[in-house]
Short mmCIF file of C-alpha atoms and ligand atoms in Angstrom, two decimals:
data_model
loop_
_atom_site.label_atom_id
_atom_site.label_comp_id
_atom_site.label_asym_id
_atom_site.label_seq_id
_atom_site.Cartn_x
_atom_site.Cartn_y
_atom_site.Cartn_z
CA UNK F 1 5.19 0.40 11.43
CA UNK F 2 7.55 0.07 8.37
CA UNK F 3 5.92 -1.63 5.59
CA UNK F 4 2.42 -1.81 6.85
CA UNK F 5 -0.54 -0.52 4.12
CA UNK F 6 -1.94 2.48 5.24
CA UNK F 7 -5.50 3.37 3.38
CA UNK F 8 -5.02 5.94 0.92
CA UNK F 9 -8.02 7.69 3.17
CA UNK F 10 -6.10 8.03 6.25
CA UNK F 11 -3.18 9.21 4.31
CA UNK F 12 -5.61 12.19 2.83
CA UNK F 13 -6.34 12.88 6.46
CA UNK F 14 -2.74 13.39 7.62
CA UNK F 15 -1.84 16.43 6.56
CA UNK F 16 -4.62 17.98 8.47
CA UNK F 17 -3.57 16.36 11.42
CA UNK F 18 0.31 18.05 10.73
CA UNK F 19 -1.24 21.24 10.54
CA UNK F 20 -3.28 21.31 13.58
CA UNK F 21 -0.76 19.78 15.29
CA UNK F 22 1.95 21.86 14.01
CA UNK F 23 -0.11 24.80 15.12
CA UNK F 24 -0.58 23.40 18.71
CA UNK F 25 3.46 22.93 18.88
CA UNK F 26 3.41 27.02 17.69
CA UNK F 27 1.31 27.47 20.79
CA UNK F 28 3.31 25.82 23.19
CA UNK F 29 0.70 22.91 23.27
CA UNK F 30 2.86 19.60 24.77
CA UNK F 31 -0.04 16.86 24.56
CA UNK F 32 -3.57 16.59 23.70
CA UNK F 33 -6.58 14.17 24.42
CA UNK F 34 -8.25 13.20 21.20
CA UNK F 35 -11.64 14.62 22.56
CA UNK F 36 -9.63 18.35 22.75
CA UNK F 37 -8.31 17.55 19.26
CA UNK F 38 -11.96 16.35 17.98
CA UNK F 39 -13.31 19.62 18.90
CA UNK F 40 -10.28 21.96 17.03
CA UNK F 41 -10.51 19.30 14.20
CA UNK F 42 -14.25 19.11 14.24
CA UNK F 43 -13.16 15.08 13.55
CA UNK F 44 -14.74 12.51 16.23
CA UNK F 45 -12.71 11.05 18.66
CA UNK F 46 -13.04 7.97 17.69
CA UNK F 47 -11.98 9.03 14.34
CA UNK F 48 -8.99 10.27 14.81
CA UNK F 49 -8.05 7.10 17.40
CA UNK F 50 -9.02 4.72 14.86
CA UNK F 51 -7.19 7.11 12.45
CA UNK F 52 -3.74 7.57 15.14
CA UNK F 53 -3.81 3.92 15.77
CA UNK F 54 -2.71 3.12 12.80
CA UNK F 55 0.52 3.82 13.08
CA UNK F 56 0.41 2.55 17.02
CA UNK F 57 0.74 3.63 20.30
CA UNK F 58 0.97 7.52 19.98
CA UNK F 59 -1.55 7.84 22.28
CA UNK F 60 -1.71 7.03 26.10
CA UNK F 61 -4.83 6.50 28.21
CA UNK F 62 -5.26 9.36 30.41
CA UNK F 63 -2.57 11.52 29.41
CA UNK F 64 -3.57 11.79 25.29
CA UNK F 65 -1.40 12.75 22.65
CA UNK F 66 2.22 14.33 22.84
CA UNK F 67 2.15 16.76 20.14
CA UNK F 68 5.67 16.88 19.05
CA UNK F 69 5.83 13.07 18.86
CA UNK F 70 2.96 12.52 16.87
CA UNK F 71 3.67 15.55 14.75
CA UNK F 72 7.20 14.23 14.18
CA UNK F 73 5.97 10.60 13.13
CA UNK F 74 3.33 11.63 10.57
CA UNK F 75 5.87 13.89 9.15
CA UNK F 76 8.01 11.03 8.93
CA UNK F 77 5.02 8.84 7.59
CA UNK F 78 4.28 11.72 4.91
CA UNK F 79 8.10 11.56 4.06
CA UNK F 80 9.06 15.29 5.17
CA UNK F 81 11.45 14.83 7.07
CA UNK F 82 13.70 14.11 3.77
CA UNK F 83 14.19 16.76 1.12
CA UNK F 84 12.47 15.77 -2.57
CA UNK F 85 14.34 17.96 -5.52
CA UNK F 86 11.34 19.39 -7.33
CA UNK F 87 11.19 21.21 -10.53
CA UNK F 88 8.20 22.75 -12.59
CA UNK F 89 7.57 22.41 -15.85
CA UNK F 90 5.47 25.88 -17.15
CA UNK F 91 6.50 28.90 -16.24
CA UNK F 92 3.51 31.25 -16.54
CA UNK F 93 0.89 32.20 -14.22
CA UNK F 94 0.84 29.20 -12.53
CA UNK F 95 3.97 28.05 -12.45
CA UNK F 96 5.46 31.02 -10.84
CA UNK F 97 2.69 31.25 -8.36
CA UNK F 98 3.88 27.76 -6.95
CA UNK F 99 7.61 28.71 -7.35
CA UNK F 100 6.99 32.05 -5.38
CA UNK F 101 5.21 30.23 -2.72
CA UNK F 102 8.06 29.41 -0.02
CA UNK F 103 6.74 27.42 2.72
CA UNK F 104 7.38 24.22 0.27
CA UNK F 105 10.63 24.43 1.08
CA UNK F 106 10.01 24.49 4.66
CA UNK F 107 8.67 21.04 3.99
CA UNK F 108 11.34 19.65 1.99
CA UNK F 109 10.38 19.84 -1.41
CA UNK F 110 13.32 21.99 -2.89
CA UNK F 111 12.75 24.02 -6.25
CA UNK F 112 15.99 23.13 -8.68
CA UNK F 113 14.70 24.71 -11.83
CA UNK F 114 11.62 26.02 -13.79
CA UNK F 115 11.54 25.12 -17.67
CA UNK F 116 9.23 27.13 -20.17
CA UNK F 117 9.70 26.87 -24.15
CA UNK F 118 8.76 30.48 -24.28
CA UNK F 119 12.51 32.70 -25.30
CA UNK F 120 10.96 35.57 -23.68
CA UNK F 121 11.74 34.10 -20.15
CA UNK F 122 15.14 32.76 -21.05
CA UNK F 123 17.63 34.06 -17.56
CA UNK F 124 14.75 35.49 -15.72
CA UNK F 125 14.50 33.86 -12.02
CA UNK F 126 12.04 33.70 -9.58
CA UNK F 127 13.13 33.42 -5.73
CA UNK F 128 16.68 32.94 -7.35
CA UNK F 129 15.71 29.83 -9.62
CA UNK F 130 16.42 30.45 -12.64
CA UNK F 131 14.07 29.37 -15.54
CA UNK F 132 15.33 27.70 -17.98
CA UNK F 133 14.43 26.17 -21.47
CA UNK F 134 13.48 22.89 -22.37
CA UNK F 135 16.02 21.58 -24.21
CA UNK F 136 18.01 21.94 -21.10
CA UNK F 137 15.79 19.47 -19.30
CA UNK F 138 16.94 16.20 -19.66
CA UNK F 139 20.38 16.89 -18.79
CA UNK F 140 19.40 18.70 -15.98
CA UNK F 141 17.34 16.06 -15.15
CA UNK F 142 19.66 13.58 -14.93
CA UNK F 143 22.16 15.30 -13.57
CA UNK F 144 20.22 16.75 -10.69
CA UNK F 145 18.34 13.98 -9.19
CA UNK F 146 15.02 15.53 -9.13
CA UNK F 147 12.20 13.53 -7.83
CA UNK F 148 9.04 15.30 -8.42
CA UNK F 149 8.01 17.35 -11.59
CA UNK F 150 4.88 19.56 -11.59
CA UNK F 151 3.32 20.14 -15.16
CA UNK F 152 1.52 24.05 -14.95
CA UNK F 153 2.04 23.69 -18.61
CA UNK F 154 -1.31 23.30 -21.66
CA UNK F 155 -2.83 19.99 -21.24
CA UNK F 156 -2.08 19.27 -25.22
CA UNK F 157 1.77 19.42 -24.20
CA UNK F 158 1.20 17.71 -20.67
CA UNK F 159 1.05 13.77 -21.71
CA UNK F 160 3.97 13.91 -24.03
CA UNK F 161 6.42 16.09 -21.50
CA UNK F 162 5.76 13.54 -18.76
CA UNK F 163 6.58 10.80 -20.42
CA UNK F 164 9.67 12.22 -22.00
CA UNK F 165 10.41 13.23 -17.59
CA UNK F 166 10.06 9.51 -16.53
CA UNK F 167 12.00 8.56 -19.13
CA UNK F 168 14.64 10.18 -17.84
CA UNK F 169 14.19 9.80 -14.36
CA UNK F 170 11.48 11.11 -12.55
CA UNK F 171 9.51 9.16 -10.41
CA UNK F 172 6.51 11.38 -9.37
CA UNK F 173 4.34 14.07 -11.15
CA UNK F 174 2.62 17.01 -9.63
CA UNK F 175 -0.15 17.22 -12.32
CA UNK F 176 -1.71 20.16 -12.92
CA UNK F 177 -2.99 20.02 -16.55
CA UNK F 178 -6.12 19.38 -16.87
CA UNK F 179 -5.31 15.74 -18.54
CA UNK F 180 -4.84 12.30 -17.67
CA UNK F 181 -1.44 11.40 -18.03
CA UNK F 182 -1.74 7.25 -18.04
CA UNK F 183 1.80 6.57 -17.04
CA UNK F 184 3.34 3.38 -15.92
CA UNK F 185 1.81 2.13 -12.33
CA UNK F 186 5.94 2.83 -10.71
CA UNK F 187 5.23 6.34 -11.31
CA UNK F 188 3.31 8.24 -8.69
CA UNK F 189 0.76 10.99 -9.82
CA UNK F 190 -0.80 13.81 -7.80
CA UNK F 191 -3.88 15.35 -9.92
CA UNK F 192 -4.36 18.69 -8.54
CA UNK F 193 -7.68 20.36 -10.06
CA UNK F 194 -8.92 23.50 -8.22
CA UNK F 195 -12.03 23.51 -10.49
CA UNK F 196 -13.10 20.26 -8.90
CA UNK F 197 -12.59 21.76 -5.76
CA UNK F 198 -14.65 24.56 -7.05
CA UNK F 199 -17.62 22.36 -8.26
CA UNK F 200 -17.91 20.70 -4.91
CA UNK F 201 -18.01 24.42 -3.53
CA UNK F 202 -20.45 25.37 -5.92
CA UNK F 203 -22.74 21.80 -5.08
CA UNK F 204 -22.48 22.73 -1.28
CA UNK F 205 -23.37 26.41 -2.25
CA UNK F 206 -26.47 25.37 -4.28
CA UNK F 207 -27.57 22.43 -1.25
CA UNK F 208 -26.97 25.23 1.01
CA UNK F 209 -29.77 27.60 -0.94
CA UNK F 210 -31.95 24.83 -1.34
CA UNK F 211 -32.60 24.29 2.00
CA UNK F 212 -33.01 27.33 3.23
CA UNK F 213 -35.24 28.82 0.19
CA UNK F 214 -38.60 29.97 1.81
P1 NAI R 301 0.11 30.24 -18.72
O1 NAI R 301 -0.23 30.35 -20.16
O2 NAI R 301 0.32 31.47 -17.92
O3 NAI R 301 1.47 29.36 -18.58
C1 NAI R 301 1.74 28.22 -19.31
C2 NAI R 301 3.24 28.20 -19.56
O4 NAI R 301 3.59 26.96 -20.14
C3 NAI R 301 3.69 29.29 -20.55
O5 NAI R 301 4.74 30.04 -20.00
C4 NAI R 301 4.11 28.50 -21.78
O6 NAI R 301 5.15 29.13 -22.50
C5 NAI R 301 4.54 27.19 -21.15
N1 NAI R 301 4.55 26.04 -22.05
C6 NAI R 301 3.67 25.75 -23.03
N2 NAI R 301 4.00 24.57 -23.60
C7 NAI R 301 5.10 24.13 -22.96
C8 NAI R 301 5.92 22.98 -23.10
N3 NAI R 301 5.67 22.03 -24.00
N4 NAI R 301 6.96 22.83 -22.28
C9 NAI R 301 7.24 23.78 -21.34
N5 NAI R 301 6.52 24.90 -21.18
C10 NAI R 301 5.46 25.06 -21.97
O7 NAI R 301 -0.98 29.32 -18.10
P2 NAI R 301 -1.32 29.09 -16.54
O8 NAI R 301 -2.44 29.94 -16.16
O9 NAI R 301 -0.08 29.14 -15.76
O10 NAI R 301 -1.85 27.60 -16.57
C11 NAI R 301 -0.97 26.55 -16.88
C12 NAI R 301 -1.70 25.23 -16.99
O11 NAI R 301 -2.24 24.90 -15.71
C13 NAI R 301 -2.88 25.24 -17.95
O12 NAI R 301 -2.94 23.96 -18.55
C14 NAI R 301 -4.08 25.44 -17.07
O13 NAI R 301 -5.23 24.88 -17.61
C15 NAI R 301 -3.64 24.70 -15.84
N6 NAI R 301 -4.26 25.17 -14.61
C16 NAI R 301 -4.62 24.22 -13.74
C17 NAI R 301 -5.14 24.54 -12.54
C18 NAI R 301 -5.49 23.44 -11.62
O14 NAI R 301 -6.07 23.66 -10.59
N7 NAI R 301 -5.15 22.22 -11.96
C19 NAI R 301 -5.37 25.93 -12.13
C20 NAI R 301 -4.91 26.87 -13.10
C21 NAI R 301 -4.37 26.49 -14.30
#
């Protein structure tokens, strides 16, 4: 399994999988046929084989899936099971929403430090993190082997505070700024844009009132 390409598709399906099949383990749930998961997932069967067979042999004819197994391996595949120091650039509204939000930690992503430029939040902490300035970051950086950096900062600041973060160490961005940050192809990038989210919403409402106008 190590080393083998999985499509960047199946990856975006995975973390569905974990939570269904995290709930299942809540509920006691030991194995599963992929029909019984097709109908909770409202993915086909043959779906979420092809999907499952990827990463081989989880499933057994006749008995279906064990649910702590498989839930166990895609965390493994989505890299939970290890813990990724995080910090977040942009402390306002946003950036304290996703700092007050626990269960990240529960999946291994571990909040170090929140950075702001604004004085005004100089020593105040949220969920005992403290926030701290920016000219504190690089050495905190570097001294703290953080991983991931999300930007909840302006998108006018965003391009030039990423850079200045891989250049001193970090390897993947949580991007929230509504920019493109065009860094070097080593550096991973996760766009996260709940307006887009919105327009597709707001598509499927207006299909949705199309079809049913009299
Ligand atoms: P906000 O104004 O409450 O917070 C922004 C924070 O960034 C402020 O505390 C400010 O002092 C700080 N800041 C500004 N320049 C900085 C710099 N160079 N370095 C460090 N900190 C800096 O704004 P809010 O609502 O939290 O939004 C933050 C950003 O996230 C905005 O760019 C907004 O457009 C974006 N956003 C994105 C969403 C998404 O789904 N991608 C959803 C909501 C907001």
């Amino acid at each position: 399994m190590q080393g083998r390409e999985i499509s960047q598709a199946v990856i975006q399906r995975l973390p569905r999988y974990y939570r269904y099949l995290g709930e299942l383990l809540e509920d006691g749930v030991e194995r599963i046929s992929s029909n019984d998961l097709s109908k909770r997932m409202k993915v086909t069967a043959s779906q979420i084989r092809q999907d499952l067979n990827n990463f081989g042999g989880f499933g057994q004819q006749g008995y279906g899936y064990n649910v702590k197994y498989l839930y166990t391996e895609i965390g493994k595949i989505l890299g939970l099971e290890e813990n990724h120091n995080m910090i977040i650039i942009g402390a306002g509204n946003l950036g304290q929403a996703l700092a007050n939000y626990a269960a990240f930690e529960k999946r291994g992503f571990v909040l170090r430090g929140l950075f702001d430029i604004n004085p005004a939040l100089t020593n105040t902490e949220i969920r005992g993190v403290k926030i701290r300035m920016m000219e504190e970051l690089k050495e905190f950086v570097r001294n703290n082997d953080v991983e991931i950096a999300a930007l909840t900062i302006p998108k006018d600041t965003a391009v030039e505070v990423a850079n200045m973060l891989v250049d001193n160490g970090v390897r993947a961005i949580w991007n929230f700024a509504h920019t493109d940050l065009n860094l070097p192809e080593n550096i991973i990038v996760e766009n996260v844009h709940l307006s887009e989210s919105l327009m597709k919403l707001s598509y499927n409402i207006c299909r949705y009132n199309e079809k049913h106008k009299e």
